[in-house]
Every structure is written in C-alpha cells, then in structure tokens.
Amino acid sequence: MAEERGTEAWHDHDHDRTFQPDIEDSAPGWAELQAEAVRSLLIEKGVVTAAEIRAELERLDSVEPALGGRIVARAWTDPDFRKRLLADGTRAVTEFGASMGDAELIVVENTPARHNVIVCTLCSCYPRTILGLPPDWYKSRAYRSRVVAEPRMVLREFGTAIPDDVAVSVHDSTADVRYMVLPLRPAGTEGWSEAQLAALVTRDALVGVVLPPTP
Ligand code: FE
C-alpha cells in the first residue's frame, strides 16, 4: 500500500511546471524503425545479444570529449606524436587506447593561415569513440547546411571571428572518414603541463566552431 500512496502523492503534486513531451509522443522516424528492425533481427539470428548491444551503447556513451583534449595536448607538447597524429590519426589515437572501429580518423591542423571546421552534411557522422556523442546542434539541418554555405557567418554565431586573411576549410564527415580539428596552441601557454593544456581544449574546439581560449 505504501507504493500506492507514493503514486497518489505524485499525482496530487501540483504540476505547474512546463510540459515536456515523452520521447514516445512523436512517431518513430524511418531511421529509428530501420534500426529497431536490424537490432531485432541480429538478436533473433543470434549474431549479438541484447546485453552486448546495451554494453556497447554504455561504452560509447561513456566517452568524453576530454579524451580529444588529451590527444591535442599531447600533439602540442610532443612533436613526434603530432607528426604521427597528422600522418595517420586512426593509428595515433590507439596510443590513448582509443579505437576508430571501422572508420578512418583524419586530423586537420589549424594554422595561422587556415582554420578548419567539421560537419556531416548528410547525417551525424562524428568521431564518437574519441569525442563522445555529438552536440545536438551538430545534427541540426541548420548547422549541416549552413556551415558549408556560409561558414564564417555560422562561426560568428558561435562567437568565433575568423579574420578575412585566414582561410576556412569545412570537412564533411562520412561513415568511413571522420575528422577532428587540431587547434593552434594558444599563446601564453609556454611551459604548461599536458593536463593544463588539455583543459583548454573543449568539444567545440575539436569540431572547430571555437578556438581554445588564450589565457
Ligand atoms: Fe553522418
């Protein structure tokens, strides 16, 4: 009976907060239905178990952009690692215990003459195994279409002003090829430890919509 009383107490609660729809309130999209069909088939055929899928989702959801920050900080302080990272990003990140799975990682380096931004114009391809889940805006149609057509204006909306004499390159990720930006090391960070440097490099700097702050 205690449980029932608890339920009543919940319903008696004065619900004057903003209504938030349940995720089940909108009809599943085509991709969602397809994913569920494939998932059901894989389980039914004994290829994977529900527990394995759950564990993989949990593992993917546990990746944090801080890993990308550590990789950048290493590249800033270790010239040999920087070379390896730019030459073969996929292989270089394994030094951090990260795996790109079946995808290739290309690390694009910002220079005083060129700024890089990443997008997936088609959907939401993103180096999830090193940066974690992409931000919601990364998946928005507005970002996907506009950053290609007017990157400087989109960057200004993120508060990032790229001078006119600096070129802007936009890299379109796919399922097979994913990008990460290697930002320029901010001035005034000479002698900083890798951990201090890593803390400057946030998710959005790895996508290229902001620059790491100059201390
Ligand atoms: Fe995609």
Short mmCIF file of C-alpha atoms and ligand atoms in Angstrom, two decimals:
data_model
loop_
_atom_site.label_atom_id
_atom_site.label_comp_id
_atom_site.label_asym_id
_atom_site.label_seq_id
_atom_site.Cartn_x
_atom_site.Cartn_y
_atom_site.Cartn_z
CA MET A 1 0.00 0.00 0.00
CA ALA A 2 2.96 2.27 0.61
CA GLU A 3 3.67 2.13 -3.09
CA GLU A 4 0.15 3.17 -3.98
CA ARG A 5 0.26 6.05 -1.58
CA GLY A 6 3.51 7.11 -3.22
CA THR A 7 1.82 7.06 -6.60
CA GLU A 8 -1.09 9.13 -5.32
CA ALA A 9 1.29 11.60 -3.79
CA TRP A 10 2.94 12.01 -7.18
CA HIS A 11 -0.39 12.62 -8.91
CA ASP A 12 -1.50 15.02 -6.18
CA HIS A 13 1.61 17.07 -6.78
CA ASP A 14 0.78 20.48 -8.15
CA HIS A 15 2.06 20.17 -11.71
CA ASP A 16 2.62 23.75 -12.71
CA ARG A 17 5.90 23.07 -14.50
CA THR A 18 6.43 23.35 -18.23
CA PHE A 19 5.13 20.29 -20.03
CA GLN A 20 7.85 18.17 -21.60
CA PRO A 21 6.69 15.58 -24.15
CA ASP A 22 7.72 11.96 -23.64
CA ILE A 23 10.02 10.64 -26.35
CA GLU A 24 7.27 8.17 -27.30
CA ASP A 25 4.90 11.05 -28.09
CA SER A 26 6.28 11.58 -31.58
CA ALA A 27 6.01 8.81 -34.15
CA PRO A 28 9.28 6.92 -34.75
CA GLY A 29 11.15 8.12 -37.81
CA TRP A 30 12.21 5.92 -40.69
CA ALA A 31 15.78 5.52 -39.39
CA GLU A 32 14.51 4.61 -35.93
CA LEU A 33 12.23 1.90 -37.33
CA GLN A 34 15.03 0.54 -39.52
CA ALA A 35 17.46 0.47 -36.59
CA GLU A 36 14.93 -1.38 -34.45
CA ALA A 37 14.29 -3.90 -37.26
CA VAL A 38 18.03 -4.57 -37.71
CA ARG A 39 18.53 -4.80 -33.95
CA SER A 40 15.68 -7.32 -33.59
CA LEU A 41 16.98 -9.42 -36.48
CA LEU A 42 20.56 -9.52 -35.15
CA ILE A 43 19.30 -10.71 -31.78
CA GLU A 44 16.83 -13.20 -33.30
CA LYS A 45 19.57 -14.71 -35.54
CA GLY A 46 21.91 -14.99 -32.56
CA VAL A 47 24.54 -12.63 -34.02
CA VAL A 48 24.57 -10.41 -30.93
CA THR A 49 22.70 -10.38 -27.66
CA ALA A 50 20.63 -7.56 -26.21
CA ALA A 51 23.15 -7.39 -23.37
CA GLU A 52 26.03 -6.89 -25.82
CA ILE A 53 24.18 -4.06 -27.58
CA ARG A 54 23.42 -2.42 -24.26
CA ALA A 55 27.05 -2.74 -23.12
CA GLU A 56 28.31 -1.20 -26.37
CA LEU A 57 25.87 1.72 -26.04
CA GLU A 58 27.02 2.25 -22.47
CA ARG A 59 30.66 2.18 -23.54
CA LEU A 60 30.02 4.70 -26.37
CA ASP A 61 28.02 6.96 -24.07
CA SER A 62 30.87 6.97 -21.57
CA VAL A 63 33.39 8.53 -24.00
CA GLU A 64 34.01 12.16 -23.14
CA PRO A 65 35.44 14.97 -25.29
CA ALA A 66 38.20 15.27 -22.68
CA LEU A 67 39.94 12.38 -24.47
CA GLY A 68 40.18 14.57 -27.58
CA GLY A 69 41.63 17.33 -25.41
CA ARG A 70 44.32 14.99 -24.09
CA ILE A 71 45.21 13.94 -27.63
CA VAL A 72 45.56 17.59 -28.71
CA ALA A 73 47.64 18.47 -25.64
CA ARG A 74 49.99 15.59 -26.46
CA ALA A 75 50.32 16.85 -30.04
CA TRP A 76 51.14 20.34 -28.76
CA THR A 77 53.90 19.08 -26.49
CA ASP A 78 55.31 16.10 -28.40
CA PRO A 79 56.35 16.96 -32.00
CA ASP A 80 56.77 13.28 -32.92
CA PHE A 81 53.26 12.44 -31.74
CA ARG A 82 51.93 15.46 -33.68
CA LYS A 83 53.54 14.05 -36.84
CA ARG A 84 52.05 10.61 -36.22
CA LEU A 85 48.63 12.11 -35.49
CA LEU A 86 48.57 14.13 -38.71
CA ALA A 87 50.00 11.31 -40.81
CA ASP A 88 47.65 8.58 -39.53
CA GLY A 89 45.10 9.72 -36.95
CA THR A 90 43.44 6.31 -36.81
CA ARG A 91 46.65 4.65 -35.69
CA ALA A 92 47.87 7.51 -33.47
CA VAL A 93 44.79 7.53 -31.22
CA THR A 94 45.37 3.87 -30.36
CA GLU A 95 48.25 5.20 -28.23
CA PHE A 96 45.45 6.52 -25.99
CA GLY A 97 43.64 3.20 -26.00
CA ALA A 98 41.04 4.60 -28.41
CA SER A 99 39.76 2.78 -31.47
CA MET A 100 38.05 4.26 -34.51
CA GLY A 101 36.33 0.96 -35.21
CA ASP A 102 35.82 0.58 -38.96
CA ALA A 103 36.25 4.30 -39.64
CA GLU A 104 39.33 6.32 -40.52
CA LEU A 105 40.29 9.41 -38.49
CA ILE A 106 41.76 12.38 -40.27
CA VAL A 107 43.12 15.13 -38.03
CA VAL A 108 43.07 18.55 -39.67
CA GLU A 109 45.51 21.06 -38.27
CA ASN A 110 44.68 24.72 -37.83
CA THR A 111 47.49 27.04 -38.92
CA PRO A 112 47.87 30.83 -38.82
CA ALA A 113 46.63 30.77 -42.44
CA ARG A 114 43.84 28.18 -42.24
CA HIS A 115 41.00 27.35 -39.86
CA ASN A 116 39.17 24.01 -40.05
CA VAL A 117 35.58 23.09 -39.17
CA ILE A 118 33.90 19.69 -39.28
CA VAL A 119 30.37 18.75 -40.22
CA CYS A 120 28.41 15.79 -41.51
CA THR A 121 26.18 17.29 -44.18
CA LEU A 122 24.27 14.02 -44.59
CA CYS A 123 23.55 12.98 -41.01
CA SER A 124 25.64 13.00 -37.84
CA CYS A 125 28.94 11.21 -38.55
CA TYR A 126 31.36 12.19 -35.79
CA PRO A 127 34.44 10.60 -34.16
CA ARG A 128 32.31 9.34 -31.27
CA THR A 129 34.92 6.91 -29.98
CA ILE A 130 37.25 9.81 -29.14
CA LEU A 131 34.91 12.81 -28.70
CA GLY A 132 31.81 11.14 -27.31
CA LEU A 133 28.33 11.99 -28.56
CA PRO A 134 27.97 14.94 -30.91
CA PRO A 135 26.16 18.04 -29.63
CA ASP A 136 22.53 18.38 -30.71
CA TRP A 137 23.27 21.36 -32.94
CA TYR A 138 25.78 19.24 -34.89
CA LYS A 139 22.83 17.11 -36.04
CA SER A 140 20.60 20.07 -36.90
CA ARG A 141 19.72 20.75 -40.51
CA ALA A 142 20.63 24.41 -39.98
CA TYR A 143 24.24 23.62 -38.99
CA ARG A 144 24.67 20.87 -41.59
CA SER A 145 23.56 23.06 -44.47
CA ARG A 146 24.70 26.50 -43.40
CA VAL A 147 28.24 25.74 -42.23
CA VAL A 148 29.06 24.64 -45.78
CA ALA A 149 27.45 27.63 -47.49
CA GLU A 150 28.43 30.40 -45.06
CA PRO A 151 31.00 29.04 -42.56
CA ARG A 152 32.26 32.44 -41.39
CA MET A 153 28.76 33.60 -40.53
CA VAL A 154 27.98 30.37 -38.66
CA LEU A 155 31.27 30.67 -36.75
CA ARG A 156 30.39 34.28 -35.82
CA GLU A 157 27.12 32.98 -34.37
CA PHE A 158 29.23 30.70 -32.14
CA GLY A 159 31.15 33.83 -31.11
CA THR A 160 34.17 32.96 -33.24
CA ALA A 161 35.57 35.63 -35.55
CA ILE A 162 37.97 34.28 -38.17
CA PRO A 163 39.98 37.09 -39.78
CA ASP A 164 39.45 37.56 -43.52
CA ASP A 165 43.05 36.66 -44.31
CA VAL A 166 42.60 33.24 -42.69
CA ALA A 167 41.08 30.62 -44.99
CA VAL A 168 38.25 28.45 -43.65
CA SER A 169 38.04 24.78 -44.70
CA VAL A 170 34.91 22.74 -43.97
CA HIS A 171 35.38 18.95 -43.82
CA ASP A 172 32.40 16.72 -44.50
CA SER A 173 32.49 13.56 -42.37
CA THR A 174 31.14 10.25 -43.61
CA ALA A 175 30.64 6.84 -42.10
CA ASP A 176 34.11 5.86 -43.36
CA VAL A 177 36.09 9.06 -42.77
CA ARG A 178 35.75 11.19 -39.65
CA TYR A 179 37.58 14.37 -38.78
CA MET A 180 38.93 16.08 -35.69
CA VAL A 181 40.44 19.56 -35.56
CA LEU A 182 43.89 20.09 -34.07
CA PRO A 183 43.61 23.70 -32.88
CA LEU A 184 46.52 26.12 -32.66
CA ARG A 185 48.15 26.15 -29.27
CA PRO A 186 47.16 29.43 -27.59
CA ALA A 187 49.92 31.98 -26.96
CA GLY A 188 50.91 32.34 -23.33
CA THR A 189 50.80 28.62 -22.56
CA GLU A 190 54.56 28.03 -22.75
CA GLY A 191 55.69 25.61 -20.07
CA TRP A 192 52.15 24.40 -19.31
CA SER A 193 51.68 20.74 -18.46
CA GLU A 194 49.73 18.42 -20.75
CA ALA A 195 46.90 18.32 -18.22
CA GLN A 196 46.68 22.12 -18.10
CA LEU A 197 46.70 22.32 -21.89
CA ALA A 198 44.10 19.57 -22.26
CA ALA A 199 41.69 21.51 -20.06
CA LEU A 200 41.72 24.37 -22.62
CA VAL A 201 40.52 22.10 -25.43
CA THR A 202 36.77 21.64 -25.25
CA ARG A 203 34.48 19.65 -27.52
CA ASP A 204 33.56 22.65 -29.64
CA ALA A 205 37.23 23.46 -30.29
CA LEU A 206 37.69 19.91 -31.59
CA VAL A 207 34.80 20.48 -34.01
CA GLY A 208 36.31 23.84 -34.93
CA VAL A 209 33.45 26.17 -34.04
CA VAL A 210 35.51 27.85 -31.33
CA LEU A 211 39.19 28.42 -30.59
CA PRO A 212 40.79 27.34 -27.32
CA PRO A 213 40.90 30.42 -25.09
CA THR A 214 44.12 32.40 -24.74
CA PRO A 215 44.87 32.56 -21.02
FE FE B 1 26.68 11.23 -40.93
#
